[in-house]
Amino acid sequence: MSKLPKAYQFVDISDYGRPVARFIAENLKTTRFTPIDVTSWFIICGIFAVYCIINDYVWAAAFFLIFKSILDAADGELARVKQTPSYTGRYYDSVADIILNALFIAAIWYVTDVHYAFAILAFMGIQLQGTLYNYYYVILRNSVNGDTTSRIFEDSTPVAMKGEKQQHVTILYKMYNFLYIGFDKIIYWSDQDARYNKPFPKWFMSAVSSFGLGFQLLVMSVLLVMGLRDFIIPFFIGYTSFIVVFIGIRRFVLSDDNF
């Protein structure tokens, strides 16, 4: 099941694992396993990836990074096929993602000669990239009656959905807000009027999807197996500059005022 109506679906280059994720979800549909379980599995995969990076098992690290990305999509797919969307799952997923991203960058910094300040910049860059992509993607989904589990503005604790406890939602929301609020505010401040734009064209969303976490993990995997781990942190620092490019395109090319 897609998060978007068919007319607005685009090629998401960070979502290469979706077919496998759907296969996993379909096979778990009638089992006792929940989307929360699948999120926990991708956390375990991420920890294995960190261990493999530190110990220079580059092919194993690449495998676990890619499989983590697939499971990251599978939890949402399972929630949709079981018709059990939840804010608990949404925030649990996001909190796990940012913590694992920090661990991935820390592991790469540990095995390279890159200064720790650049590692921090790379981590911040990765998060800003992902935040911009999610910002535009959530705006698009909300504007065309797509999936609305994610909100454009995560500025208040949502009311728990059927089947989940408000206490869990509240705790996870507070964790999410603490970890993401700075990145969210930077991106929102950079392009406040994006939510008023007509639906973004497919080519634009495909381009911005290069900021998605799946693509980021793919880049890490490829550079690791190519023996180019020293270039991972500089790459993400440099690629962050494209945030200005995408925001500029949205504001000065795609804005309704220009049509």
PDB file of C-alpha atoms in Angstrom:
ATOM      1  CA  MET A   1       0.000   0.000   0.000  1.00  0.00           C
ATOM      2  CA  SER A   2       1.382   3.393  -0.990  1.00  0.00           C
ATOM      3  CA  LYS A   3       1.398   6.511   1.150  1.00  0.00           C
ATOM      4  CA  LEU A   4       0.225   8.477  -1.917  1.00  0.00           C
ATOM      5  CA  PRO A   5      -2.661   8.199  -4.369  1.00  0.00           C
ATOM      6  CA  LYS A   6      -1.499   6.642  -7.625  1.00  0.00           C
ATOM      7  CA  ALA A   7      -1.613   9.921  -9.554  1.00  0.00           C
ATOM      8  CA  TYR A   8       0.992  11.448  -7.255  1.00  0.00           C
ATOM      9  CA  GLN A   9       3.362   8.527  -6.765  1.00  0.00           C
ATOM     10  CA  PHE A  10       6.959   9.256  -7.779  1.00  0.00           C
ATOM     11  CA  VAL A  11      10.208   7.343  -8.143  1.00  0.00           C
ATOM     12  CA  ASP A  12      11.715   7.419  -4.666  1.00  0.00           C
ATOM     13  CA  ILE A  13      15.391   6.553  -5.062  1.00  0.00           C
ATOM     14  CA  SER A  14      15.757   6.116  -1.312  1.00  0.00           C
ATOM     15  CA  ASP A  15      12.984   3.523  -1.301  1.00  0.00           C
ATOM     16  CA  TYR A  16      14.711   0.791  -3.330  1.00  0.00           C
ATOM     17  CA  GLY A  17      13.905  -1.773  -0.639  1.00  0.00           C
ATOM     18  CA  ARG A  18      10.132  -1.300  -0.855  1.00  0.00           C
ATOM     19  CA  PRO A  19       9.403  -4.474  -2.906  1.00  0.00           C
ATOM     20  CA  VAL A  20      11.222  -6.627  -0.364  1.00  0.00           C
ATOM     21  CA  ALA A  21       9.584  -4.682   2.469  1.00  0.00           C
ATOM     22  CA  ARG A  22       6.154  -5.421   1.025  1.00  0.00           C
ATOM     23  CA  PHE A  23       7.054  -9.098   0.679  1.00  0.00           C
ATOM     24  CA  ILE A  24       8.058  -9.185   4.341  1.00  0.00           C
ATOM     25  CA  ALA A  25       4.895  -7.369   5.397  1.00  0.00           C
ATOM     26  CA  GLU A  26       2.626  -9.682   3.409  1.00  0.00           C
ATOM     27  CA  ASN A  27       4.265 -12.722   4.986  1.00  0.00           C
ATOM     28  CA  LEU A  28       3.858 -11.258   8.474  1.00  0.00           C
ATOM     29  CA  LYS A  29       0.291 -10.065   7.906  1.00  0.00           C
ATOM     30  CA  THR A  30      -1.377 -13.056   9.549  1.00  0.00           C
ATOM     31  CA  THR A  31       1.275 -13.646  12.229  1.00  0.00           C
ATOM     32  CA  ARG A  32       1.530 -12.286  15.758  1.00  0.00           C
ATOM     33  CA  PHE A  33       4.421  -9.998  14.763  1.00  0.00           C
ATOM     34  CA  THR A  34       3.668  -6.296  14.930  1.00  0.00           C
ATOM     35  CA  PRO A  35       5.165  -3.223  13.227  1.00  0.00           C
ATOM     36  CA  ILE A  36       6.853  -2.440  16.558  1.00  0.00           C
ATOM     37  CA  ASP A  37       8.579  -5.826  16.382  1.00  0.00           C
ATOM     38  CA  VAL A  38       9.884  -5.044  12.902  1.00  0.00           C
ATOM     39  CA  THR A  39      11.196  -1.674  14.090  1.00  0.00           C
ATOM     40  CA  SER A  40      13.030  -3.495  16.878  1.00  0.00           C
ATOM     41  CA  TRP A  41      14.529  -5.827  14.268  1.00  0.00           C
ATOM     42  CA  PHE A  42      15.934  -2.913  12.278  1.00  0.00           C
ATOM     43  CA  ILE A  43      17.470  -1.524  15.463  1.00  0.00           C
ATOM     44  CA  ILE A  44      19.270  -4.850  15.915  1.00  0.00           C
ATOM     45  CA  CYS A  45      20.416  -4.716  12.267  1.00  0.00           C
ATOM     46  CA  GLY A  46      21.745  -1.214  12.842  1.00  0.00           C
ATOM     47  CA  ILE A  47      23.715  -2.323  15.890  1.00  0.00           C
ATOM     48  CA  PHE A  48      25.205  -5.201  13.893  1.00  0.00           C
ATOM     49  CA  ALA A  49      26.157  -2.707  11.174  1.00  0.00           C
ATOM     50  CA  VAL A  50      27.968  -0.518  13.715  1.00  0.00           C
ATOM     51  CA  TYR A  51      29.870  -3.547  15.031  1.00  0.00           C
ATOM     52  CA  CYS A  52      30.870  -4.552  11.497  1.00  0.00           C
ATOM     53  CA  ILE A  53      32.021  -1.037  10.589  1.00  0.00           C
ATOM     54  CA  ILE A  54      34.232  -0.837  13.666  1.00  0.00           C
ATOM     55  CA  ASN A  55      35.743  -4.256  12.941  1.00  0.00           C
ATOM     56  CA  ASP A  56      36.221  -3.582   9.206  1.00  0.00           C
ATOM     57  CA  TYR A  57      33.774  -6.256   8.038  1.00  0.00           C
ATOM     58  CA  VAL A  58      32.738  -3.981   5.200  1.00  0.00           C
ATOM     59  CA  TRP A  59      30.556  -6.401   3.230  1.00  0.00           C
ATOM     60  CA  ALA A  60      28.702  -7.456   6.353  1.00  0.00           C
ATOM     61  CA  ALA A  61      28.329  -3.802   7.341  1.00  0.00           C
ATOM     62  CA  ALA A  62      26.872  -3.004   3.914  1.00  0.00           C
ATOM     63  CA  PHE A  63      24.455  -5.931   4.199  1.00  0.00           C
ATOM     64  CA  PHE A  64      23.165  -4.854   7.605  1.00  0.00           C
ATOM     65  CA  LEU A  65      22.864  -1.211   6.539  1.00  0.00           C
ATOM     66  CA  ILE A  66      20.781  -2.172   3.497  1.00  0.00           C
ATOM     67  CA  PHE A  67      18.717  -4.705   5.424  1.00  0.00           C
ATOM     68  CA  LYS A  68      18.104  -2.092   8.099  1.00  0.00           C
ATOM     69  CA  SER A  69      16.758   0.202   5.367  1.00  0.00           C
ATOM     70  CA  ILE A  70      14.452  -2.561   4.093  1.00  0.00           C
ATOM     71  CA  LEU A  71      13.084  -3.301   7.566  1.00  0.00           C
ATOM     72  CA  ASP A  72      12.658   0.437   8.103  1.00  0.00           C
ATOM     73  CA  ALA A  73      10.160   0.340   5.244  1.00  0.00           C
ATOM     74  CA  ALA A  74       8.659  -3.002   6.261  1.00  0.00           C
ATOM     75  CA  ASP A  75       7.368  -1.770   9.627  1.00  0.00           C
ATOM     76  CA  GLY A  76       5.231   0.872   7.933  1.00  0.00           C
ATOM     77  CA  GLU A  77       4.087  -1.592   5.283  1.00  0.00           C
ATOM     78  CA  LEU A  78       3.038  -4.052   7.982  1.00  0.00           C
ATOM     79  CA  ALA A  79       1.120  -1.307   9.798  1.00  0.00           C
ATOM     80  CA  ARG A  80      -0.782  -0.575   6.600  1.00  0.00           C
ATOM     81  CA  VAL A  81      -1.577  -4.174   5.609  1.00  0.00           C
ATOM     82  CA  LYS A  82      -2.690  -4.958   9.167  1.00  0.00           C
ATOM     83  CA  GLN A  83      -4.506  -1.609   9.268  1.00  0.00           C
ATOM     84  CA  THR A  84      -2.856  -0.748  12.572  1.00  0.00           C
ATOM     85  CA  PRO A  85      -1.293   2.704  12.105  1.00  0.00           C
ATOM     86  CA  SER A  86      -0.011   4.205  15.335  1.00  0.00           C
ATOM     87  CA  TYR A  87       1.822   7.203  16.660  1.00  0.00           C
ATOM     88  CA  THR A  88       3.741   4.836  18.914  1.00  0.00           C
ATOM     89  CA  GLY A  89       5.238   3.128  15.882  1.00  0.00           C
ATOM     90  CA  ARG A  90       5.806   6.404  14.052  1.00  0.00           C
ATOM     91  CA  TYR A  91       7.817   7.968  16.900  1.00  0.00           C
ATOM     92  CA  TYR A  92       9.583   4.752  17.887  1.00  0.00           C
ATOM     93  CA  ASP A  93      10.799   4.442  14.289  1.00  0.00           C
ATOM     94  CA  SER A  94      12.016   8.037  14.132  1.00  0.00           C
ATOM     95  CA  VAL A  95      13.758   7.960  17.518  1.00  0.00           C
ATOM     96  CA  ALA A  96      15.518   4.734  16.514  1.00  0.00           C
ATOM     97  CA  ASP A  97      16.587   6.249  13.184  1.00  0.00           C
ATOM     98  CA  ILE A  98      18.290   9.315  14.627  1.00  0.00           C
ATOM     99  CA  ILE A  99      20.104   7.348  17.319  1.00  0.00           C
ATOM    100  CA  LEU A 100      21.336   4.794  14.785  1.00  0.00           C
ATOM    101  CA  ASN A 101      22.419   7.558  12.393  1.00  0.00           C
ATOM    102  CA  ALA A 102      24.547   9.027  15.188  1.00  0.00           C
ATOM    103  CA  LEU A 103      26.061   5.597  15.856  1.00  0.00           C
ATOM    104  CA  PHE A 104      26.795   5.009  12.141  1.00  0.00           C
ATOM    105  CA  ILE A 105      28.646   8.314  11.853  1.00  0.00           C
ATOM    106  CA  ALA A 106      30.441   7.717  15.151  1.00  0.00           C
ATOM    107  CA  ALA A 107      31.585   4.283  13.942  1.00  0.00           C
ATOM    108  CA  ILE A 108      32.818   5.718  10.637  1.00  0.00           C
ATOM    109  CA  TRP A 109      34.633   8.516  12.500  1.00  0.00           C
ATOM    110  CA  TYR A 110      36.230   5.901  14.780  1.00  0.00           C
ATOM    111  CA  VAL A 111      37.798   3.991  11.876  1.00  0.00           C
ATOM    112  CA  THR A 112      38.966   7.051   9.925  1.00  0.00           C
ATOM    113  CA  ASP A 113      41.266   9.999  10.515  1.00  0.00           C
ATOM    114  CA  VAL A 114      38.477  12.556  10.163  1.00  0.00           C
ATOM    115  CA  HIS A 115      38.292  15.163  12.919  1.00  0.00           C
ATOM    116  CA  TYR A 116      35.357  14.694  15.280  1.00  0.00           C
ATOM    117  CA  ALA A 117      34.039  18.157  14.396  1.00  0.00           C
ATOM    118  CA  PHE A 118      33.507  17.026  10.814  1.00  0.00           C
ATOM    119  CA  ALA A 119      31.714  13.924  12.073  1.00  0.00           C
ATOM    120  CA  ILE A 120      29.307  16.157  13.975  1.00  0.00           C
ATOM    121  CA  LEU A 121      28.769  18.276  10.867  1.00  0.00           C
ATOM    122  CA  ALA A 122      28.084  15.147   8.794  1.00  0.00           C
ATOM    123  CA  PHE A 123      25.544  13.909  11.318  1.00  0.00           C
ATOM    124  CA  MET A 124      23.805  17.275  11.355  1.00  0.00           C
ATOM    125  CA  GLY A 125      23.869  17.313   7.565  1.00  0.00           C
ATOM    126  CA  ILE A 126      22.309  13.862   7.321  1.00  0.00           C
ATOM    127  CA  GLN A 127      19.533  14.892   9.688  1.00  0.00           C
ATOM    128  CA  LEU A 128      18.832  18.161   7.869  1.00  0.00           C
ATOM    129  CA  GLN A 129      18.734  16.314   4.546  1.00  0.00           C
ATOM    130  CA  GLY A 130      16.270  13.780   5.862  1.00  0.00           C
ATOM    131  CA  THR A 131      14.189  16.463   7.543  1.00  0.00           C
ATOM    132  CA  LEU A 132      13.826  18.450   4.310  1.00  0.00           C
ATOM    133  CA  TYR A 133      12.769  15.341   2.389  1.00  0.00           C
ATOM    134  CA  ASN A 134      10.268  14.338   5.065  1.00  0.00           C
ATOM    135  CA  TYR A 135       8.945  17.909   5.266  1.00  0.00           C
ATOM    136  CA  TYR A 136       8.157  18.051   1.567  1.00  0.00           C
ATOM    137  CA  TYR A 137       6.906  14.454   1.493  1.00  0.00           C
ATOM    138  CA  VAL A 138       4.511  14.950   4.418  1.00  0.00           C
ATOM    139  CA  ILE A 139       3.230  18.191   2.879  1.00  0.00           C
ATOM    140  CA  LEU A 140       2.563  16.337  -0.373  1.00  0.00           C
ATOM    141  CA  ARG A 141       0.815  13.438   1.387  1.00  0.00           C
ATOM    142  CA  ASN A 142      -1.398  15.764   3.376  1.00  0.00           C
ATOM    143  CA  SER A 143      -2.298  17.859   0.345  1.00  0.00           C
ATOM    144  CA  VAL A 144      -3.467  14.933  -1.811  1.00  0.00           C
ATOM    145  CA  ASN A 145      -5.265  12.805   0.809  1.00  0.00           C
ATOM    146  CA  GLY A 146      -2.381  10.415   1.315  1.00  0.00           C
ATOM    147  CA  ASP A 147      -1.150   8.828   4.537  1.00  0.00           C
ATOM    148  CA  THR A 148      -1.500  11.257   7.465  1.00  0.00           C
ATOM    149  CA  THR A 149       0.192   9.375  10.310  1.00  0.00           C
ATOM    150  CA  SER A 150       3.045  11.900  10.053  1.00  0.00           C
ATOM    151  CA  ARG A 151       2.113  15.537  10.629  1.00  0.00           C
ATOM    152  CA  ILE A 152       3.539  18.643   8.960  1.00  0.00           C
ATOM    153  CA  PHE A 153       3.976  20.245  12.374  1.00  0.00           C
ATOM    154  CA  GLU A 154       4.944  17.944  15.222  1.00  0.00           C
ATOM    155  CA  ASP A 155       4.284  20.657  17.802  1.00  0.00           C
ATOM    156  CA  SER A 156       1.932  18.884  20.207  1.00  0.00           C
ATOM    157  CA  THR A 157       1.340  15.440  21.621  1.00  0.00           C
ATOM    158  CA  PRO A 158      -1.188  13.650  19.385  1.00  0.00           C
ATOM    159  CA  VAL A 159      -4.160  11.710  20.740  1.00  0.00           C
ATOM    160  CA  ALA A 160      -3.458   7.992  20.745  1.00  0.00           C
ATOM    161  CA  MET A 161      -5.081   5.949  18.006  1.00  0.00           C
ATOM    162  CA  LYS A 162      -7.184   2.869  18.627  1.00  0.00           C
ATOM    163  CA  GLY A 163      -5.076   0.033  19.989  1.00  0.00           C
ATOM    164  CA  GLU A 164      -2.256   2.120  21.498  1.00  0.00           C
ATOM    165  CA  LYS A 165      -1.765   3.687  24.913  1.00  0.00           C
ATOM    166  CA  GLN A 166      -1.672   7.440  25.338  1.00  0.00           C
ATOM    167  CA  GLN A 167       1.190   7.084  27.832  1.00  0.00           C
ATOM    168  CA  HIS A 168       3.377   5.403  25.209  1.00  0.00           C
ATOM    169  CA  VAL A 169       2.533   8.048  22.623  1.00  0.00           C
ATOM    170  CA  THR A 170       3.306  10.855  25.071  1.00  0.00           C
ATOM    171  CA  ILE A 171       6.677   9.450  26.136  1.00  0.00           C
ATOM    172  CA  LEU A 172       7.826   8.699  22.601  1.00  0.00           C
ATOM    173  CA  TYR A 173       6.593  12.061  21.326  1.00  0.00           C
ATOM    174  CA  LYS A 174       8.655  13.858  23.979  1.00  0.00           C
ATOM    175  CA  MET A 175      11.721  11.859  22.977  1.00  0.00           C
ATOM    176  CA  TYR A 176      11.055  12.580  19.299  1.00  0.00           C
ATOM    177  CA  ASN A 177      10.542  16.278  19.963  1.00  0.00           C
ATOM    178  CA  PHE A 178      13.760  16.561  21.991  1.00  0.00           C
ATOM    179  CA  LEU A 179      15.838  14.875  19.272  1.00  0.00           C
ATOM    180  CA  TYR A 180      14.287  16.453  16.188  1.00  0.00           C
ATOM    181  CA  ILE A 181      12.944  19.874  17.162  1.00  0.00           C
ATOM    182  CA  GLY A 182      16.123  21.743  16.202  1.00  0.00           C
ATOM    183  CA  PHE A 183      16.286  20.208  12.726  1.00  0.00           C
ATOM    184  CA  ASP A 184      12.549  20.671  12.180  1.00  0.00           C
ATOM    185  CA  LYS A 185      12.701  24.347  13.095  1.00  0.00           C
ATOM    186  CA  ILE A 186      15.675  25.014  10.797  1.00  0.00           C
ATOM    187  CA  ILE A 187      13.935  23.453   7.807  1.00  0.00           C
ATOM    188  CA  TYR A 188      10.576  25.057   8.570  1.00  0.00           C
ATOM    189  CA  TRP A 189      12.223  28.468   8.969  1.00  0.00           C
ATOM    190  CA  SER A 190      14.009  27.953   5.636  1.00  0.00           C
ATOM    191  CA  ASP A 191      10.794  27.285   3.682  1.00  0.00           C
ATOM    192  CA  GLN A 192       7.720  28.232   5.698  1.00  0.00           C
ATOM    193  CA  ASP A 193       5.450  28.682   2.678  1.00  0.00           C
ATOM    194  CA  ALA A 194       5.993  25.188   1.231  1.00  0.00           C
ATOM    195  CA  ARG A 195       2.749  23.925   2.778  1.00  0.00           C
ATOM    196  CA  TYR A 196       0.760  26.392   0.673  1.00  0.00           C
ATOM    197  CA  ASN A 197       2.286  25.186  -2.601  1.00  0.00           C
ATOM    198  CA  LYS A 198       0.323  23.149  -5.107  1.00  0.00           C
ATOM    199  CA  PRO A 199       1.352  19.443  -5.127  1.00  0.00           C
ATOM    200  CA  PHE A 200       5.035  19.144  -5.958  1.00  0.00           C
ATOM    201  CA  PRO A 201       5.866  17.589  -9.358  1.00  0.00           C
ATOM    202  CA  LYS A 202       7.156  14.031  -9.457  1.00  0.00           C
ATOM    203  CA  TRP A 203      10.594  14.992 -10.808  1.00  0.00           C
ATOM    204  CA  PHE A 204      11.133  17.328  -7.874  1.00  0.00           C
ATOM    205  CA  MET A 205      10.156  14.747  -5.274  1.00  0.00           C
ATOM    206  CA  SER A 206      12.370  12.143  -6.960  1.00  0.00           C
ATOM    207  CA  ALA A 207      15.313  14.527  -6.790  1.00  0.00           C
ATOM    208  CA  VAL A 208      14.680  15.400  -3.132  1.00  0.00           C
ATOM    209  CA  SER A 209      14.333  11.688  -2.304  1.00  0.00           C
ATOM    210  CA  SER A 210      18.129  11.508  -2.642  1.00  0.00           C
ATOM    211  CA  PHE A 211      18.020  13.009   0.859  1.00  0.00           C
ATOM    212  CA  GLY A 212      16.076  10.002   2.133  1.00  0.00           C
ATOM    213  CA  LEU A 213      17.605   7.710   4.730  1.00  0.00           C
ATOM    214  CA  GLY A 214      17.579   4.714   2.416  1.00  0.00           C
ATOM    215  CA  PHE A 215      19.789   6.511  -0.103  1.00  0.00           C
ATOM    216  CA  GLN A 216      22.085   7.746   2.661  1.00  0.00           C
ATOM    217  CA  LEU A 217      22.594   4.176   3.902  1.00  0.00           C
ATOM    218  CA  LEU A 218      23.180   3.008   0.329  1.00  0.00           C
ATOM    219  CA  VAL A 219      25.913   5.631  -0.116  1.00  0.00           C
ATOM    220  CA  MET A 220      27.564   4.519   3.121  1.00  0.00           C
ATOM    221  CA  SER A 221      27.412   0.884   1.997  1.00  0.00           C
ATOM    222  CA  VAL A 222      28.877   1.530  -1.452  1.00  0.00           C
ATOM    223  CA  LEU A 223      31.736   3.669  -0.141  1.00  0.00           C
ATOM    224  CA  LEU A 224      32.531   1.103   2.546  1.00  0.00           C
ATOM    225  CA  VAL A 225      32.829  -1.831   0.131  1.00  0.00           C
ATOM    226  CA  MET A 226      34.812   0.314  -2.305  1.00  0.00           C
ATOM    227  CA  GLY A 227      37.379   1.018   0.399  1.00  0.00           C
ATOM    228  CA  LEU A 228      36.453   4.700   0.443  1.00  0.00           C
ATOM    229  CA  ARG A 229      35.305   5.009   4.036  1.00  0.00           C
ATOM    230  CA  ASP A 230      37.402   8.183   4.473  1.00  0.00           C
ATOM    231  CA  PHE A 231      35.102   9.902   1.968  1.00  0.00           C
ATOM    232  CA  ILE A 232      31.814   9.110   3.729  1.00  0.00           C
ATOM    233  CA  ILE A 233      31.832  11.974   6.211  1.00  0.00           C
ATOM    234  CA  PRO A 234      33.106  14.573   3.672  1.00  0.00           C
ATOM    235  CA  PHE A 235      30.441  13.405   1.194  1.00  0.00           C
ATOM    236  CA  PHE A 236      27.559  14.052   3.554  1.00  0.00           C
ATOM    237  CA  ILE A 237      28.953  17.410   4.568  1.00  0.00           C
ATOM    238  CA  GLY A 238      29.229  18.440   0.914  1.00  0.00           C
ATOM    239  CA  TYR A 239      25.892  16.989  -0.153  1.00  0.00           C
ATOM    240  CA  THR A 240      24.143  19.014   2.523  1.00  0.00           C
ATOM    241  CA  SER A 241      24.749  22.095   0.363  1.00  0.00           C
ATOM    242  CA  PHE A 242      22.028  20.825  -1.985  1.00  0.00           C
ATOM    243  CA  ILE A 243      19.473  21.736   0.669  1.00  0.00           C
ATOM    244  CA  VAL A 244      19.849  25.314  -0.545  1.00  0.00           C
ATOM    245  CA  VAL A 245      19.367  24.145  -4.142  1.00  0.00           C
ATOM    246  CA  PHE A 246      16.150  22.230  -3.449  1.00  0.00           C
ATOM    247  CA  ILE A 247      14.669  24.975  -1.298  1.00  0.00           C
ATOM    248  CA  GLY A 248      15.561  27.494  -3.996  1.00  0.00           C
ATOM    249  CA  ILE A 249      13.811  25.402  -6.654  1.00  0.00           C
ATOM    250  CA  ARG A 250      10.718  25.091  -4.482  1.00  0.00           C
ATOM    251  CA  ARG A 251      10.585  28.789  -3.640  1.00  0.00           C
ATOM    252  CA  PHE A 252      11.592  30.362  -6.942  1.00  0.00           C
ATOM    253  CA  VAL A 253      10.603  27.802  -9.583  1.00  0.00           C
ATOM    254  CA  LEU A 254       7.681  25.793  -8.186  1.00  0.00           C
ATOM    255  CA  SER A 255       6.015  28.450  -6.076  1.00  0.00           C
ATOM    256  CA  ASP A 256       2.439  29.196  -7.101  1.00  0.00           C
ATOM    257  CA  ASP A 257       3.450  32.838  -7.426  1.00  0.00           C
ATOM    258  CA  ASN A 258       5.551  31.885 -10.451  1.00  0.00           C
ATOM    259  CA  PHE A 259       2.689  30.413 -12.445  1.00  0.00           C
TER     260      PHE A 259
END
